[in-house]
């Protein structure tokens, strides 16, 4: 155990760094909120689908500062990166965050982006890039992530094989609430990596006594004790190893390994009675666990050392039976996987709705293989492959559902076409007639408005004459024109009378001008309202007319394009699922075959040991009889 | 005895070593496949986005579109069980909340509960929520709001709150 596996450190880091999708406390953008709603439920496809198009639209609009996303755009970019990472799209994950980092933003935001980018690179195992991202952090750092940054930096050093550089960081972090247990353990691993064995023992001892109430912290405390106990046992310091192994909780995830190791440590110090105790507990546990199987063989071995050969024979017999059953079960599992039942079980919807679906798989009677795959299911590469397979299955389901929608869309467009197409020519004809009448009235209205505006600056009383007054004036002017040139005494008298009548009319028009202008203005205002209503209805009609056309025109191409893309994607997904599934099956079968071979080996050993124990028991019995 | 100890140590790391050897066979292929899976994810996301856009144009044109969103006041502790939305007295939708959905709302998520069509003009939105308070008592509340639908798509945001945090009941915002 010179060096902790990178995956262990990485998993610890992930456990600590798993953060919720960030969101502002005063969220002003509903669509960003909608993306968060899906993300908080673990539906990252839906979250990405919404947020990606929302961010894209934000950048496409002319005045983004008026958009509701404007206040949250950096947060949205960060969340995009988070969602992509969680949806296992590592290739794209850094893109959005890099955009923030390279943009003209406040240094606090830039530093936050640098940290997030570093985290993504670390998760992608790109250690140099991760460190380069952290080196871009300069100036003010958000208080909420300052420890996160240091923890990430220390883990990068550790993963790069530079434990000395990580030590000071872990020393400080082991006193924090958030990272205490993890930093304490990693510091112990750093000492080990650096060859400081005594310091590692002291540190792991400390990490193994961390006060914890969180499940992850309790697990890392157990892990510290298990590693320390193993380290001491490896050095032949069995008596010191046992107390550390005994510290591991009996109901924790490292319990079986600790019990097995405690038994071997006691056995190695030839304290056979004490070796029996942990192995007896372990031998009663879940029989598919490799530690349990080893304990089933080790327990009678310990009884043999105690010269209790009868009991040893009994336990060897029990182990032999059990191993036989398990070998049969493993053979059945291997056959089951070859028949495709394993993959079929994995994609069952009702199983995956449960958060602990991997655990529940074990309860499926038709999938015996899952009993033996728990360890494999927990490994990172297998998990990635498995999750990819499940993601592919999800996408396939979505695409098939969409394909059904395309036919419905086609029907919808056809129905709309059949409905509107015969109606529209008649409606358009009526509209054209109405349109010309409306235009005339609107022109008349505009002319009257101009006339009123002109009269406000230059009075023109004749414009406000009534129809009768206008007719009278026209008649007087006509008579006046007829009399022009006739030089008779009667003509002079007529001229006088015409002038008097015109004077009377002018008097009326002049004296009533203001009153008439006010009335005209009042009437015009009423007309304004009527014209406004007319124009509104006109606009509404035009919109409805456009909407009718838009409801069935211009869909065929995009629907067909999407149909082709969906079909191609399904084909591609089928190929990928077949390849991915085949790989998962191969790895699973290889794992099961290894377990089966190991069990067969155990079974052979148990068979010989059983015979030996019977002989010894019989000899002992004979000796007792002779005495 | 040292052989036994070595066996023990091998057993301790057995989970890692055996799975590693099993995976070495296909780890390279798995990584290559992983890249292809990421590519198809990008493609399918793009199809989903284009399909959303098409659906919106086809089913909910902007001049008639109305969408109702639901969120909860920060730090709200009452348990929302169900929500019912009616527009102009007609049931538009009702939703029964799962634990995950409620938790997503409590963490600041916003749920699009309804998308539909209404004519331009004045309308009435009625909201009924059913839930339970921390002390186990039923908490039911209804409210109605007038809203005007114009030419642009209409987005209505409903914020839910339990009693005792200042604002109470159902608030509506125009977006």
PDB file of N, CA, C and O in Angstrom, chain A residues 16-58:
ATOM      1  N   UNK A  16     -16.814  15.110  -1.875  1.00  0.00           N
ATOM      2  CA  UNK A  16     -16.791  16.416  -1.219  1.00  0.00           C
ATOM      3  C   UNK A  16     -17.224  17.528  -2.149  1.00  0.00           C
ATOM      4  O   UNK A  16     -17.810  18.501  -1.719  1.00  0.00           O
ATOM      5  N   UNK A  17     -16.891  17.379  -3.421  1.00  0.00           N
ATOM      6  CA  UNK A  17     -17.138  18.497  -4.319  1.00  0.00           C
ATOM      7  C   UNK A  17     -18.524  18.490  -4.927  1.00  0.00           C
ATOM      8  O   UNK A  17     -18.905  19.446  -5.573  1.00  0.00           O
ATOM      9  N   UNK A  18     -19.237  17.398  -4.722  1.00  0.00           N
ATOM     10  CA  UNK A  18     -20.573  17.356  -5.317  1.00  0.00           C
ATOM     11  C   UNK A  18     -21.387  18.532  -4.807  1.00  0.00           C
ATOM     12  O   UNK A  18     -21.677  18.626  -3.635  1.00  0.00           O
ATOM     13  N   UNK A  19     -21.677  19.446  -5.686  1.00  0.00           N
ATOM     14  CA  UNK A  19     -22.426  20.634  -5.276  1.00  0.00           C
ATOM     15  C   UNK A  19     -23.749  20.671  -6.006  1.00  0.00           C
ATOM     16  O   UNK A  19     -23.901  20.089  -7.051  1.00  0.00           O
ATOM     17  N   UNK A  20     -24.688  21.393  -5.428  1.00  0.00           N
ATOM     18  CA  UNK A  20     -25.977  21.568  -6.101  1.00  0.00           C
ATOM     19  C   UNK A  20     -25.771  22.520  -7.252  1.00  0.00           C
ATOM     20  O   UNK A  20     -24.885  23.362  -7.202  1.00  0.00           O
ATOM     21  N   UNK A  21     -26.611  22.409  -8.285  1.00  0.00           N
ATOM     22  CA  UNK A  21     -26.534  23.423  -9.319  1.00  0.00           C
ATOM     23  C   UNK A  21     -26.746  24.786  -8.666  1.00  0.00           C
ATOM     24  O   UNK A  21     -27.667  24.960  -7.883  1.00  0.00           O
ATOM     25  N   UNK A  22     -25.838  25.672  -8.977  1.00  0.00           N
ATOM     26  CA  UNK A  22     -25.927  26.958  -8.300  1.00  0.00           C
ATOM     27  C   UNK A  22     -27.128  27.738  -8.794  1.00  0.00           C
ATOM     28  O   UNK A  22     -27.572  27.592  -9.909  1.00  0.00           O
ATOM     29  N   UNK A  23     -27.685  28.552  -7.944  1.00  0.00           N
ATOM     30  CA  UNK A  23     -28.734  29.452  -8.396  1.00  0.00           C
ATOM     31  C   UNK A  23     -28.789  30.667  -7.489  1.00  0.00           C
ATOM     32  O   UNK A  23     -28.498  30.611  -6.322  1.00  0.00           O
ATOM     33  N   UNK A  24     -29.158  31.750  -8.095  1.00  0.00           N
ATOM     34  CA  UNK A  24     -29.238  32.989  -7.340  1.00  0.00           C
ATOM     35  C   UNK A  24     -30.456  32.932  -6.433  1.00  0.00           C
ATOM     36  O   UNK A  24     -31.448  32.297  -6.730  1.00  0.00           O
ATOM     37  N   UNK A  25     -30.362  33.606  -5.286  1.00  0.00           N
ATOM     38  CA  UNK A  25     -31.488  33.582  -4.360  1.00  0.00           C
ATOM     39  C   UNK A  25     -32.684  34.332  -4.941  1.00  0.00           C
ATOM     40  O   UNK A  25     -33.814  34.022  -4.649  1.00  0.00           O
ATOM     41  N   UNK A  26     -32.426  35.337  -5.771  1.00  0.00           N
ATOM     42  CA  UNK A  26     -33.533  36.056  -6.398  1.00  0.00           C
ATOM     43  C   UNK A  26     -33.513  35.735  -7.886  1.00  0.00           C
ATOM     44  O   UNK A  26     -32.912  36.438  -8.682  1.00  0.00           O
ATOM     45  N   UNK A  27     -34.155  34.654  -8.214  1.00  0.00           N
ATOM     46  CA  UNK A  27     -34.122  34.203  -9.604  1.00  0.00           C
ATOM     47  C   UNK A  27     -35.156  34.967 -10.424  1.00  0.00           C
ATOM     48  O   UNK A  27     -36.336  34.961 -10.112  1.00  0.00           O
ATOM     49  N   UNK A  28     -34.679  35.634 -11.460  1.00  0.00           N
ATOM     50  CA  UNK A  28     -35.590  36.439 -12.276  1.00  0.00           C
ATOM     51  C   UNK A  28     -35.912  35.799 -13.606  1.00  0.00           C
ATOM     52  O   UNK A  28     -36.673  36.346 -14.381  1.00  0.00           O
ATOM     53  N   UNK A  29     -35.304  34.665 -13.894  1.00  0.00           N
ATOM     54  CA  UNK A  29     -35.532  34.054 -15.197  1.00  0.00           C
ATOM     55  C   UNK A  29     -36.231  32.706 -15.011  1.00  0.00           C
ATOM     56  O   UNK A  29     -35.652  31.767 -14.459  1.00  0.00           O
ATOM     57  N   UNK A  30     -37.477  32.652 -15.469  1.00  0.00           N
ATOM     58  CA  UNK A  30     -38.285  31.443 -15.265  1.00  0.00           C
ATOM     59  C   UNK A  30     -37.676  30.222 -15.950  1.00  0.00           C
ATOM     60  O   UNK A  30     -37.739  29.125 -15.424  1.00  0.00           O
ATOM     61  N   UNK A  31     -37.089  30.441 -17.113  1.00  0.00           N
ATOM     62  CA  UNK A  31     -36.579  29.294 -17.871  1.00  0.00           C
ATOM     63  C   UNK A  31     -35.319  28.713 -17.225  1.00  0.00           C
ATOM     64  O   UNK A  31     -35.103  27.505 -17.241  1.00  0.00           O
ATOM     65  N   UNK A  32     -34.509  29.581 -16.646  1.00  0.00           N
ATOM     66  CA  UNK A  32     -33.352  29.106 -15.874  1.00  0.00           C
ATOM     67  C   UNK A  32     -33.867  28.331 -14.656  1.00  0.00           C
ATOM     68  O   UNK A  32     -33.369  27.247 -14.321  1.00  0.00           O
ATOM     69  N   UNK A  33     -34.904  28.880 -14.030  1.00  0.00           N
ATOM     70  CA  UNK A  33     -35.522  28.208 -12.881  1.00  0.00           C
ATOM     71  C   UNK A  33     -36.064  26.842 -13.271  1.00  0.00           C
ATOM     72  O   UNK A  33     -35.959  25.879 -12.517  1.00  0.00           O
ATOM     73  N   UNK A  34     -36.619  26.769 -14.474  1.00  0.00           N
ATOM     74  CA  UNK A  34     -37.172  25.496 -14.956  1.00  0.00           C
ATOM     75  C   UNK A  34     -36.046  24.464 -15.138  1.00  0.00           C
ATOM     76  O   UNK A  34     -36.197  23.292 -14.793  1.00  0.00           O
ATOM     77  N   UNK A  35     -34.915  24.946 -15.680  1.00  0.00           N
ATOM     78  CA  UNK A  35     -33.765  24.045 -15.845  1.00  0.00           C
ATOM     79  C   UNK A  35     -33.302  23.537 -14.474  1.00  0.00           C
ATOM     80  O   UNK A  35     -32.995  22.353 -14.303  1.00  0.00           O
ATOM     81  N   UNK A  36     -33.279  24.427 -13.485  1.00  0.00           N
ATOM     82  CA  UNK A  36     -32.866  24.012 -12.138  1.00  0.00           C
ATOM     83  C   UNK A  36     -33.850  22.998 -11.554  1.00  0.00           C
ATOM     84  O   UNK A  36     -33.454  22.072 -10.846  1.00  0.00           O
ATOM     85  N   UNK A  37     -35.137  23.189 -11.859  1.00  0.00           N
ATOM     86  CA  UNK A  37     -36.166  22.267 -11.360  1.00  0.00           C
ATOM     87  C   UNK A  37     -35.851  20.834 -11.822  1.00  0.00           C
ATOM     88  O   UNK A  37     -35.946  19.885 -11.039  1.00  0.00           O
ATOM     89  N   UNK A  38     -35.460  20.701 -13.078  1.00  0.00           N
ATOM     90  CA  UNK A  38     -35.111  19.369 -13.586  1.00  0.00           C
ATOM     91  C   UNK A  38     -33.777  18.889 -13.011  1.00  0.00           C
ATOM     92  O   UNK A  38     -33.631  17.724 -12.655  1.00  0.00           O
ATOM     93  N   UNK A  39     -32.817  19.809 -12.926  1.00  0.00           N
ATOM     94  CA  UNK A  39     -31.493  19.418 -12.424  1.00  0.00           C
ATOM     95  C   UNK A  39     -31.581  18.921 -10.979  1.00  0.00           C
ATOM     96  O   UNK A  39     -30.939  17.938 -10.613  1.00  0.00           O
ATOM     97  N   UNK A  40     -32.394  19.607 -10.172  1.00  0.00           N
ATOM     98  CA  UNK A  40     -32.523  19.196  -8.765  1.00  0.00           C
ATOM     99  C   UNK A  40     -33.134  17.804  -8.630  1.00  0.00           C
ATOM    100  O   UNK A  40     -33.023  17.177  -7.597  1.00  0.00           O
ATOM    101  N   UNK A  41     -33.786  17.342  -9.689  1.00  0.00           N
ATOM    102  CA  UNK A  41     -34.358  15.986  -9.648  1.00  0.00           C
ATOM    103  C   UNK A  41     -33.449  14.974 -10.333  1.00  0.00           C
ATOM    104  O   UNK A  41     -33.811  13.813 -10.503  1.00  0.00           O
ATOM    105  N   UNK A  42     -32.294  15.464 -10.797  1.00  0.00           N
ATOM    106  CA  UNK A  42     -31.346  14.569 -11.453  1.00  0.00           C
ATOM    107  C   UNK A  42     -31.671  14.333 -12.921  1.00  0.00           C
ATOM    108  O   UNK A  42     -31.098  13.459 -13.554  1.00  0.00           O
ATOM    109  N   UNK A  43     -32.596  15.127 -13.481  1.00  0.00           N
ATOM    110  CA  UNK A  43     -32.947  14.977 -14.903  1.00  0.00           C
ATOM    111  C   UNK A  43     -32.100  15.954 -15.710  1.00  0.00           C
ATOM    112  O   UNK A  43     -32.558  17.022 -16.120  1.00  0.00           O
ATOM    113  N   UNK A  44     -30.852  15.572 -15.932  1.00  0.00           N
ATOM    114  CA  UNK A  44     -29.914  16.534 -16.527  1.00  0.00           C
ATOM    115  C   UNK A  44     -30.115  16.708 -18.030  1.00  0.00           C
ATOM    116  O   UNK A  44     -29.763  17.752 -18.564  1.00  0.00           O
ATOM    117  N   UNK A  45     -30.687  15.728 -18.685  1.00  0.00           N
ATOM    118  CA  UNK A  45     -30.975  15.902 -20.119  1.00  0.00           C
ATOM    119  C   UNK A  45     -31.968  17.053 -20.292  1.00  0.00           C
ATOM    120  O   UNK A  45     -31.740  17.981 -21.078  1.00  0.00           O
ATOM    121  N   UNK A  46     -33.061  16.992 -19.538  1.00  0.00           N
ATOM    122  CA  UNK A  46     -34.098  18.018 -19.643  1.00  0.00           C
ATOM    123  C   UNK A  46     -33.552  19.375 -19.196  1.00  0.00           C
ATOM    124  O   UNK A  46     -33.862  20.413 -19.795  1.00  0.00           O
ATOM    125  N   UNK A  47     -32.723  19.358 -18.150  1.00  0.00           N
ATOM    126  CA  UNK A  47     -32.147  20.617 -17.650  1.00  0.00           C
ATOM    127  C   UNK A  47     -31.249  21.249 -18.716  1.00  0.00           C
ATOM    128  O   UNK A  47     -31.333  22.456 -18.983  1.00  0.00           O
ATOM    129  N   UNK A  48     -30.428  20.408 -19.336  1.00  0.00           N
ATOM    130  CA  UNK A  48     -29.518  20.916 -20.372  1.00  0.00           C
ATOM    131  C   UNK A  48     -30.275  21.437 -21.586  1.00  0.00           C
ATOM    132  O   UNK A  48     -29.947  22.487 -22.125  1.00  0.00           O
ATOM    133  N   UNK A  49     -31.292  20.685 -21.963  1.00  0.00           N
ATOM    134  CA  UNK A  49     -32.092  21.049 -23.139  1.00  0.00           C
ATOM    135  C   UNK A  49     -32.661  22.460 -22.966  1.00  0.00           C
ATOM    136  O   UNK A  49     -32.602  23.287 -23.866  1.00  0.00           O
ATOM    137  N   UNK A  50     -33.161  22.744 -21.769  1.00  0.00           N
ATOM    138  CA  UNK A  50     -33.776  24.054 -21.545  1.00  0.00           C
ATOM    139  C   UNK A  50     -32.742  25.157 -21.379  1.00  0.00           C
ATOM    140  O   UNK A  50     -32.837  26.217 -21.982  1.00  0.00           O
ATOM    141  N   UNK A  51     -31.741  24.885 -20.549  1.00  0.00           N
ATOM    142  CA  UNK A  51     -30.777  25.953 -20.256  1.00  0.00           C
ATOM    143  C   UNK A  51     -29.918  26.280 -21.472  1.00  0.00           C
ATOM    144  O   UNK A  51     -29.594  27.450 -21.711  1.00  0.00           O
ATOM    145  N   UNK A  52     -29.572  25.269 -22.235  1.00  0.00           N
ATOM    146  CA  UNK A  52     -28.745  25.495 -23.416  1.00  0.00           C
ATOM    147  C   UNK A  52     -29.465  26.424 -24.388  1.00  0.00           C
ATOM    148  O   UNK A  52     -28.884  27.397 -24.889  1.00  0.00           O
ATOM    149  N   UNK A  53     -30.739  26.161 -24.644  1.00  0.00           N
ATOM    150  CA  UNK A  53     -31.443  27.021 -25.611  1.00  0.00           C
ATOM    151  C   UNK A  53     -31.721  28.392 -25.004  1.00  0.00           C
ATOM    152  O   UNK A  53     -31.712  29.399 -25.719  1.00  0.00           O
ATOM    153  N   UNK A  54     -31.915  28.470 -23.692  1.00  0.00           N
ATOM    154  CA  UNK A  54     -32.143  29.771 -23.049  1.00  0.00           C
ATOM    155  C   UNK A  54     -30.886  30.650 -23.151  1.00  0.00           C
ATOM    156  O   UNK A  54     -30.969  31.835 -23.487  1.00  0.00           O
ATOM    157  N   UNK A  55     -29.729  30.044 -22.892  1.00  0.00           N
ATOM    158  CA  UNK A  55     -28.469  30.803 -22.969  1.00  0.00           C
ATOM    159  C   UNK A  55     -28.202  31.219 -24.420  1.00  0.00           C
ATOM    160  O   UNK A  55     -27.803  32.355 -24.686  1.00  0.00           O
ATOM    161  N   UNK A  56     -28.465  30.300 -25.344  1.00  0.00           N
ATOM    162  CA  UNK A  56     -28.240  30.615 -26.764  1.00  0.00           C
ATOM    163  C   UNK A  56     -29.136  31.780 -27.200  1.00  0.00           C
ATOM    164  O   UNK A  56     -28.679  32.728 -27.834  1.00  0.00           O
ATOM    165  N   UNK A  57     -30.393  31.733 -26.818  1.00  0.00           N
ATOM    166  CA  UNK A  57     -31.317  32.831 -27.163  1.00  0.00           C
ATOM    167  C   UNK A  57     -30.872  34.144 -26.546  1.00  0.00           C
ATOM    168  O   UNK A  57     -31.003  35.203 -27.150  1.00  0.00           O
ATOM    169  N   UNK A  58     -30.339  34.058 -25.340  1.00  0.00           N
ATOM    170  CA  UNK A  58     -29.879  35.274 -24.662  1.00  0.00           C
ATOM    171  C   UNK A  58     -28.805  35.983 -25.490  1.00  0.00           C
ATOM    172  O   UNK A  58     -28.803  37.198 -25.624  1.00  0.00           O
TER     173      UNK A  58
END
